Coordinates of C-alpha atoms in Angstrom, one line a residue:
Chain A
M249 CA 0.0 0.0 0.0
M250 CA 2.8 2.4 1.0
N251 CA 4.4 1.5 -2.3
I252 CA 1.5 2.8 -4.3
I253 CA 1.3 6.0 -2.3
Y254 CA 5.0 6.5 -2.8
A255 CA 4.7 5.9 -6.5
V256 CA 1.8 8.3 -6.9
A257 CA 3.5 10.9 -4.8
V258 CA 6.9 10.8 -6.5
L259 CA 5.6 10.8 -10.0
G260 CA 3.0 13.4 -9.1
I261 CA 5.7 15.7 -7.8
M262 CA 7.9 15.1 -10.8
G263 CA 5.0 15.9 -13.2
A264 CA 4.2 19.0 -11.3
A265 CA 7.9 20.1 -11.3
W266 CA 8.2 19.6 -15.1
G267 CA 4.9 21.3 -15.6
A268 CA 6.2 24.4 -13.7
I269 CA 9.4 24.4 -15.7
L270 CA 7.5 24.2 -19.0
A271 CA 5.1 27.0 -17.9
F272 CA 8.1 29.2 -17.1
A273 CA 9.8 28.3 -20.4
A274 CA 6.6 29.1 -22.3
K275 CA 6.8 32.6 -20.8
V276 CA 10.5 33.0 -21.7
F277 CA 10.2 31.6 -25.2
A278 CA 6.9 33.2 -26.0
V279 CA 6.6 34.2 -29.6
E280 CA 4.8 37.4 -30.2
V281 CA 2.0 36.9 -32.7
D282 CA 0.2 39.9 -34.2
P283 CA -3.2 39.7 -32.5
R284 CA -4.8 40.6 -35.8
E285 CA -3.5 37.4 -37.2
E286 CA -5.3 35.3 -34.6
A287 CA -8.5 37.4 -35.2
I288 CA -8.3 36.8 -38.9
I289 CA -7.8 33.1 -38.5
G290 CA -10.9 33.1 -36.3
C291 CA -13.2 34.5 -38.9
L292 CA -11.9 32.6 -42.0
A293 CA -13.7 29.5 -43.1
G294 CA -11.1 27.2 -41.6
A295 CA -11.3 24.6 -44.3
N296 CA -7.6 25.1 -45.3
C297 CA -8.9 24.6 -48.9
G298 CA -6.1 26.7 -50.5
G299 CA -8.5 28.6 -52.7
C300 CA -6.8 31.9 -51.7
G301 CA -3.5 30.7 -53.1
Y302 CA -1.8 30.5 -49.7
P303 CA -0.8 27.4 -47.7
G304 CA -3.8 27.1 -45.5
C305 CA -5.8 29.6 -43.5
S306 CA -3.0 30.6 -41.2
G307 CA -0.7 31.2 -44.2
Y308 CA -3.3 33.5 -45.7
A309 CA -3.9 35.3 -42.4
A310 CA -0.1 36.0 -42.0
A311 CA 0.0 37.3 -45.6
V312 CA -3.0 39.7 -44.9
V313 CA -1.4 41.0 -41.8
A314 CA 1.9 41.5 -43.6
G315 CA 0.0 43.5 -46.2
E316 CA 0.8 41.1 -49.0
A317 CA -2.7 39.8 -49.7
P318 CA -6.0 41.5 -50.3
T319 CA -8.7 41.0 -47.7
D320 CA -11.2 39.3 -50.0
R321 CA -9.3 36.1 -51.0
C322 CA -11.1 33.7 -48.7
V323 CA -13.4 32.1 -51.3
A324 CA -14.9 29.7 -48.9
G325 CA -16.0 32.5 -46.6
G326 CA -17.3 34.7 -49.3
A327 CA -18.3 38.4 -49.0
E328 CA -19.2 38.1 -45.3
T329 CA -15.7 36.9 -44.3
A330 CA -14.1 39.5 -46.6
A331 CA -16.0 42.2 -44.7
K332 CA -14.9 40.9 -41.3
V333 CA -11.3 40.6 -42.4
A334 CA -11.4 44.1 -43.9
E335 CA -12.8 45.4 -40.6
I336 CA -9.9 43.8 -38.6
M337 CA -7.4 45.3 -41.0
G338 CA -9.2 48.6 -41.0
V339 CA -9.8 48.8 -44.8
S340 CA -13.0 48.8 -46.8
A341 CA -13.9 45.6 -48.4
G342 CA -14.1 45.5 -52.2
A343 CA -17.1 43.4 -53.2
G344 CA -15.7 40.5 -55.2
E345 CA -18.0 38.7 -57.6
K346 CA -18.8 35.2 -56.4
M347 CA -17.3 32.5 -58.6
I348 CA -18.1 28.8 -58.6
A349 CA -16.9 25.7 -60.3
F350 CA -18.8 24.3 -63.3
V351 CA -18.4 21.1 -65.3
P352 CA -19.0 21.9 -68.9
C353 CA -20.0 18.4 -70.0
S354 CA -23.4 16.8 -70.3
G355 CA -22.3 13.4 -71.6
S356 CA -24.1 11.2 -69.2
L357 CA -24.2 7.5 -69.8
D358 CA -27.5 7.5 -71.7
V359 CA -26.4 10.1 -74.2
A360 CA -22.6 9.6 -74.7
E361 CA -21.2 6.6 -76.6
L362 CA -18.7 4.5 -74.7
K363 CA -15.4 3.4 -76.3
F364 CA -15.2 0.2 -74.3
N365 CA -16.5 -1.5 -71.2
Y366 CA -14.1 -0.3 -68.5
T367 CA -13.8 -2.7 -65.5
G368 CA -10.7 -1.3 -63.9
E369 CA -10.3 0.8 -60.8
K370 CA -13.1 3.3 -60.5
T371 CA -11.1 6.5 -60.5
C372 CA -10.7 9.1 -63.3
Q373 CA -7.0 9.0 -63.0
A374 CA -6.9 5.2 -63.6
A375 CA -9.5 5.3 -66.4
M376 CA -7.4 8.0 -68.1
S377 CA -4.6 5.5 -68.6
Y378 CA -6.7 3.2 -70.7
G379 CA -7.3 3.8 -74.4
G380 CA -6.3 7.5 -74.3
K381 CA -8.7 9.9 -72.7
G382 CA -11.2 8.0 -70.6
T383 CA -14.0 5.6 -71.4
K384 CA -16.2 7.8 -73.6
V385 CA -15.8 8.3 -77.3
C386 CA -15.8 12.1 -76.9
S387 CA -12.2 12.9 -75.9
F388 CA -13.4 16.1 -74.1
S389 CA -15.9 14.4 -71.9
C390 CA -16.1 14.0 -68.1
I391 CA -15.0 10.5 -67.2
G392 CA -17.4 10.4 -64.3
Y393 CA -15.6 8.4 -61.6
G394 CA -15.6 11.3 -59.2
D395 CA -12.0 12.3 -58.5
C396 CA -13.4 15.8 -58.1
M397 CA -16.0 14.6 -55.7
K398 CA -13.2 13.1 -53.5
A399 CA -11.2 16.4 -53.7
C400 CA -14.2 18.6 -52.7
K401 CA -14.0 19.6 -49.0
F402 CA -17.5 21.1 -49.1
G403 CA -19.6 18.2 -50.4
A404 CA -20.5 20.2 -53.5
M405 CA -19.6 17.7 -56.1
K406 CA -21.6 14.7 -57.1
V407 CA -21.6 12.3 -60.0
E408 CA -24.9 11.8 -61.7
N409 CA -25.2 9.1 -64.3
G410 CA -21.5 9.3 -65.3
V411 CA -21.1 13.1 -65.3
A412 CA -19.9 15.3 -62.4
K413 CA -22.2 18.0 -61.2
V414 CA -21.6 21.0 -59.0
D415 CA -24.1 22.0 -56.3
R416 CA -24.0 25.7 -56.8
E417 CA -25.2 26.5 -53.4
K418 CA -22.6 24.5 -51.6
C419 CA -19.7 25.4 -54.0
V420 CA -17.3 28.0 -52.6
G421 CA -15.1 28.3 -55.7
C422 CA -11.9 27.0 -54.2
M423 CA -11.4 24.9 -57.4
A424 CA -9.9 21.9 -55.6
C425 CA -12.0 19.8 -58.0
A426 CA -10.3 21.4 -61.0
E427 CA -6.9 20.5 -59.5
A428 CA -8.0 16.9 -59.0
C429 CA -9.6 16.5 -62.5
P430 CA -7.1 14.6 -64.7
K431 CA -8.7 16.1 -67.8
D432 CA -8.7 19.6 -66.6
I433 CA -12.3 20.1 -67.6
I434 CA -13.7 22.0 -64.6
V435 CA -13.9 25.8 -65.1
K436 CA -14.7 28.8 -62.9
V437 CA -17.9 30.7 -63.8
P438 CA -19.7 33.6 -62.1
Y439 CA -22.4 32.4 -59.7
A440 CA -24.8 34.9 -61.2
Q441 CA -24.3 33.8 -64.9
N442 CA -27.7 32.7 -66.2
E443 CA -26.9 30.6 -69.3
L444 CA -24.0 28.2 -69.6
V445 CA -22.8 25.9 -72.5
A446 CA -22.6 22.5 -70.9
C447 CA -20.2 21.1 -73.4
R448 CA -16.5 21.6 -74.2
S449 CA -16.0 19.5 -77.3
N450 CA -13.9 21.1 -80.0
D451 CA -14.7 18.3 -82.4
K452 CA -16.5 19.1 -85.6
G453 CA -20.2 18.7 -85.8
P454 CA -20.4 15.2 -87.4
A455 CA -17.9 13.8 -85.0
V456 CA -19.9 15.2 -82.0
I457 CA -23.1 13.7 -83.4
K458 CA -21.5 10.3 -83.6
S459 CA -20.1 10.4 -80.1
C460 CA -22.7 12.2 -78.1
K461 CA -26.5 12.9 -78.4
V462 CA -26.2 16.4 -76.7
G463 CA -22.8 17.9 -77.5
C464 CA -22.3 21.3 -79.1
I465 CA -21.9 20.9 -82.8
G466 CA -20.9 24.6 -83.5
C467 CA -24.0 25.3 -85.7
M468 CA -23.7 29.1 -84.9
K469 CA -27.5 29.4 -84.3
C470 CA -27.1 30.8 -80.8
A471 CA -24.4 33.2 -81.9
K472 CA -26.6 34.6 -84.7
E473 CA -29.7 34.9 -82.6
C474 CA -28.2 36.3 -79.4
P475 CA -29.6 39.8 -78.9
A476 CA -26.6 41.0 -76.9
D477 CA -23.9 39.5 -79.2
A478 CA -22.6 37.7 -76.1
I479 CA -22.0 34.3 -77.8
T480 CA -19.0 33.4 -80.0
V481 CA -18.3 30.1 -81.6
T482 CA -14.6 29.1 -81.8
N483 CA -13.3 25.7 -82.6
F484 CA -16.9 24.4 -83.1
L485 CA -17.9 25.3 -79.6
A486 CA -20.2 28.1 -78.4
K487 CA -18.9 30.3 -75.7
I488 CA -21.0 32.9 -73.7
D489 CA -19.3 36.0 -72.5
P490 CA -20.6 36.6 -69.0
A491 CA -19.9 40.3 -69.2
K492 CA -22.2 40.8 -72.2
C493 CA -24.8 38.1 -71.4
V494 CA -28.1 39.7 -70.3
G495 CA -29.6 36.4 -69.3
C496 CA -32.6 36.5 -71.6
G497 CA -32.5 32.8 -72.2
H498 CA -33.1 33.1 -76.0
C499 CA -30.1 30.9 -76.8
E500 CA -31.5 28.2 -74.6
T501 CA -34.6 28.0 -76.8
V502 CA -32.9 28.1 -80.2
C503 CA -30.1 25.5 -79.4
P504 CA -31.0 22.4 -81.4
R505 CA -28.9 20.2 -79.1
H506 CA -30.4 21.7 -75.9
I507 CA -26.8 22.1 -74.6
I508 CA -27.2 25.7 -73.4
K509 CA -28.8 25.5 -70.0
P510 CA -29.4 27.7 -67.0
Q511 CA -27.3 26.7 -63.9
D512 CA -29.2 24.2 -61.8
Chain B
M192 CA 38.2 5.8 -17.5
V193 CA 39.2 7.6 -20.7
T194 CA 39.5 4.4 -22.7
S195 CA 36.1 3.2 -21.5
L196 CA 34.5 6.5 -22.5
L197 CA 36.2 6.3 -25.9
S198 CA 35.0 2.8 -26.4
I199 CA 31.5 3.9 -25.5
S200 CA 31.6 6.8 -27.9
L201 CA 33.0 4.9 -30.9
G202 CA 30.6 2.1 -30.1
A203 CA 27.6 4.5 -30.1
I204 CA 28.6 6.4 -33.2
L205 CA 29.9 3.6 -35.5
I206 CA 29.8 0.1 -34.3
N207 CA 26.3 0.0 -32.6
N208 CA 24.9 3.0 -34.5
F209 CA 21.4 3.5 -33.2
I210 CA 19.8 3.6 -36.6
F211 CA 21.9 1.2 -38.7
S212 CA 22.6 -1.6 -36.2
Q213 CA 19.9 -1.2 -33.6
F214 CA 17.1 0.1 -35.8
L215 CA 15.9 2.6 -33.3
G216 CA 14.6 6.0 -34.4
C217 CA 13.7 5.0 -38.0
C218 CA 10.7 7.3 -38.2
P219 CA 12.4 10.7 -38.2
F220 CA 15.3 9.0 -40.1
L221 CA 13.0 8.4 -43.0
G222 CA 10.7 11.4 -42.5
V223 CA 13.1 14.3 -42.2
S224 CA 15.9 13.2 -44.5
Q225 CA 14.9 15.0 -47.8
K226 CA 17.3 17.9 -47.2
V227 CA 20.7 18.0 -45.4
D228 CA 19.8 21.2 -43.6
T229 CA 16.7 19.9 -41.9
A230 CA 18.4 16.6 -41.3
L231 CA 21.2 18.4 -39.5
G232 CA 18.7 20.4 -37.4
M233 CA 16.8 17.2 -36.6
G234 CA 20.1 15.4 -35.6
L235 CA 21.1 18.3 -33.4
A236 CA 17.7 18.4 -31.7
V237 CA 17.8 14.6 -31.1
T238 CA 21.4 14.8 -29.8
F239 CA 20.4 17.5 -27.3
V240 CA 17.4 15.6 -26.1
M241 CA 19.3 12.3 -25.8
G242 CA 22.2 13.9 -23.9
M243 CA 19.9 15.8 -21.5
S244 CA 17.5 12.9 -20.9
S245 CA 20.5 10.6 -20.2
A246 CA 21.7 13.0 -17.5
L247 CA 18.3 13.6 -16.0
C248 CA 17.2 10.0 -16.2
Y249 CA 20.3 8.9 -14.4
V250 CA 19.4 11.1 -11.5
V251 CA 15.8 9.9 -11.6
T252 CA 16.8 6.2 -11.8
G253 CA 18.9 6.7 -8.6
L254 CA 15.9 8.3 -6.9
L255 CA 13.5 5.6 -8.0
N256 CA 15.8 2.9 -6.9
A257 CA 16.3 4.4 -3.5
L258 CA 12.5 4.4 -3.1
G259 CA 12.1 0.9 -4.5
L260 CA 10.1 2.1 -7.4
N261 CA 12.3 0.8 -10.3
Y262 CA 9.2 -0.5 -12.0
M263 CA 8.1 3.1 -12.6
G264 CA 11.3 3.8 -14.5
T265 CA 9.9 3.8 -18.1
L266 CA 7.0 6.1 -17.1
A267 CA 9.3 8.6 -15.5
Y268 CA 11.6 8.5 -18.5
I269 CA 8.8 9.2 -20.8
L270 CA 7.7 12.2 -18.7
I271 CA 11.3 13.6 -18.8
I272 CA 11.7 13.1 -22.5
A273 CA 8.3 14.6 -23.4
S274 CA 9.1 17.7 -21.3
L275 CA 12.5 18.1 -22.9
V276 CA 11.1 17.9 -26.3
Q277 CA 8.5 20.5 -25.4
L278 CA 11.4 22.7 -24.3
V279 CA 13.3 22.2 -27.5
E280 CA 10.2 22.9 -29.5
M281 CA 9.6 26.2 -27.7
F282 CA 13.2 27.2 -28.1
L283 CA 13.2 26.5 -31.8
K284 CA 9.9 28.3 -32.3
K285 CA 11.3 31.4 -30.7
N286 CA 14.9 31.3 -32.1
I287 CA 14.9 29.3 -35.4
P288 CA 11.4 29.6 -36.8
S289 CA 12.5 28.4 -40.2
L290 CA 13.8 25.1 -38.8
Y291 CA 10.7 24.9 -36.6
S292 CA 8.4 24.9 -39.7
S293 CA 10.6 22.6 -41.8
L294 CA 10.8 20.0 -39.1
G295 CA 7.0 20.2 -38.7
I296 CA 5.3 17.3 -37.1
Y297 CA 8.5 15.4 -36.7
L298 CA 9.7 17.8 -33.9
P299 CA 7.1 16.8 -31.3
L300 CA 7.5 13.3 -32.5
I301 CA 11.0 13.2 -31.1
T302 CA 9.1 12.3 -27.9
T303 CA 8.2 9.0 -29.4
N304 CA 11.6 8.5 -31.0
C305 CA 12.6 5.2 -29.7
A306 CA 16.3 6.0 -29.9
V307 CA 15.8 8.5 -27.0
L308 CA 14.0 6.1 -24.8
G309 CA 16.4 3.4 -26.0
V310 CA 19.5 5.2 -24.9
V311 CA 18.0 5.8 -21.4
L312 CA 17.0 2.1 -21.0
L313 CA 20.4 0.9 -22.3
N314 CA 22.1 3.2 -19.8
V315 CA 20.2 1.4 -17.0
Q316 CA 20.7 -2.0 -18.6
N317 CA 24.5 -1.5 -18.9
S318 CA 24.6 0.1 -15.4
Y319 CA 26.6 3.0 -16.7
N320 CA 27.7 5.7 -14.2
F321 CA 26.7 9.4 -14.6
I322 CA 29.5 10.4 -17.0
E323 CA 29.2 7.2 -19.0
S324 CA 25.5 7.7 -19.3
V325 CA 25.9 11.3 -20.6
T326 CA 28.6 10.2 -23.0
Y327 CA 26.5 7.4 -24.3
G328 CA 23.5 9.7 -24.7
I329 CA 25.4 12.4 -26.6
T330 CA 27.4 10.1 -28.8
G331 CA 24.3 8.0 -29.5
G332 CA 22.8 11.3 -30.7
L333 CA 25.8 12.0 -32.7
G334 CA 25.5 8.6 -34.3
F335 CA 21.9 9.5 -35.2
L336 CA 23.2 12.8 -36.6
V337 CA 25.8 11.1 -38.7
A338 CA 23.3 8.6 -40.0
I339 CA 20.6 11.0 -40.9
V340 CA 23.0 13.5 -42.5
L341 CA 24.6 10.8 -44.6
F342 CA 21.3 9.5 -45.6
A343 CA 20.0 13.0 -46.5
S344 CA 22.9 13.7 -48.7
V345 CA 22.3 10.4 -50.5
R346 CA 18.7 11.3 -51.0
E347 CA 19.6 14.7 -52.3
R348 CA 21.6 13.1 -55.0
L349 CA 18.9 10.5 -55.7
Q350 CA 16.8 13.4 -57.0
F351 CA 19.0 13.5 -60.1
A352 CA 19.5 9.8 -60.4
E353 CA 17.5 7.7 -62.9
Y354 CA 15.6 4.7 -61.5
P355 CA 12.4 2.8 -62.5
K356 CA 9.3 4.8 -61.9
S357 CA 7.9 2.3 -59.5
F358 CA 10.8 3.0 -57.2
E359 CA 10.0 6.7 -57.0
G360 CA 9.7 8.3 -53.5
F361 CA 9.7 6.0 -50.6
P362 CA 10.8 2.6 -52.1
I363 CA 14.1 4.0 -53.4
A364 CA 14.7 5.7 -50.0
L365 CA 14.2 2.4 -48.2
V366 CA 16.6 0.6 -50.6
S367 CA 19.3 3.3 -50.1
A368 CA 18.8 3.1 -46.3
G369 CA 19.3 -0.6 -46.5
L370 CA 22.5 -0.1 -48.5
L371 CA 23.8 2.4 -46.0
A372 CA 23.1 0.1 -43.2
L373 CA 25.0 -2.6 -45.0
A374 CA 28.0 -0.3 -45.2
F375 CA 27.8 0.2 -41.4
M376 CA 27.8 -3.6 -41.1
G377 CA 31.5 -3.3 -41.8
F378 CA 32.0 -2.0 -38.2
S379 CA 30.1 -4.8 -36.6
G380 CA 32.0 -7.0 -34.2
M381 CA 34.9 -4.5 -33.9
K382 CA 36.3 -4.4 -30.4
I383 CA 38.3 -1.5 -29.0
W384 CA 40.6 -2.3 -26.1

């Protein structure tokens, strides 16, 4: 019995002594951190998504305090966070336009032709290494094994019927999905843009018709009919200029392939 | 006395090198050996912790033995090692922040570096006196330093070497670690005085 008391006492005293030494050392070796840095870290989104271009939230906070970074770079936090950070730094917040990710492909399994029956590992990266660029005939298409879904820290990506889709409410625009996509098909678009071309094929019309039931064939119809001249067709693919687009939706109705769609 | 210290030192650095012949402390050895600079910093930090903990643990061992509590030894040693590592961490954070950030997670992990606990337990096992313990601790740390710096310089050159793609990264590191250990086998069985 005495033994146990001894053991508890001796180790307890030793622990307390070391605790005291460490507490003292913490005072001596205290590193002064700008209190604004802590405050900024506190109001950032904290996902360490890297969307700001700095290594993690603390890296961004340090850069803001050092005056190297603007206050509105936290894409995950959006305008609200930008305002808070600006308040801490004592500057006014510039209202940045909210950008989100978009997958310009509609080649789901029921409309896109497959090159072969792929039975390998179910990742886009693995599927890329077989027969060129994925499993679908269209070499521009989304492979649809969800590498982007695994990369998304906000649960905004999902794969529906062989095509990745972005949940525009959950997406914060960090573009981690675009980094993960082995085909580099995911692009950044304004959250407010009304009409988008959900295809990125540069193939000529007949080739598109063979490989996919919905792909853009570059027929120029939308470009001719657009009242705001916002649509251009280059390399057999329609492109909408978000700065000119007025969101009338006319292109949506004239497109024979129904590939111009509002964001859903 | 001098000869015994010399034989302990040479034994710890070359013949019974902690990494290459006793296989203690392999985690930081593989983890922080990409660059010679950080490897040097890691080696010095480990040497400091090993030397200090040898000295402190010698005192504590005496205390525990006097109270008949030898069975609490390992627990007390861990306490001492963990606190020392905390001290080193605070010191580096204050004075050498660049080294602090490049060592990263491996710095607090010195706590669980089995070379540190190993040296303390071997001191007890070999019933070294105070000076011998400290010598063994410091030279054991120097042995670790030699090993990790050698290995880091090998890995730096590996970046420019050509080898099969499947060996990239960790596999080639393990292979070269094995070859280095083989080189140190040359010292095995050597006796001094």
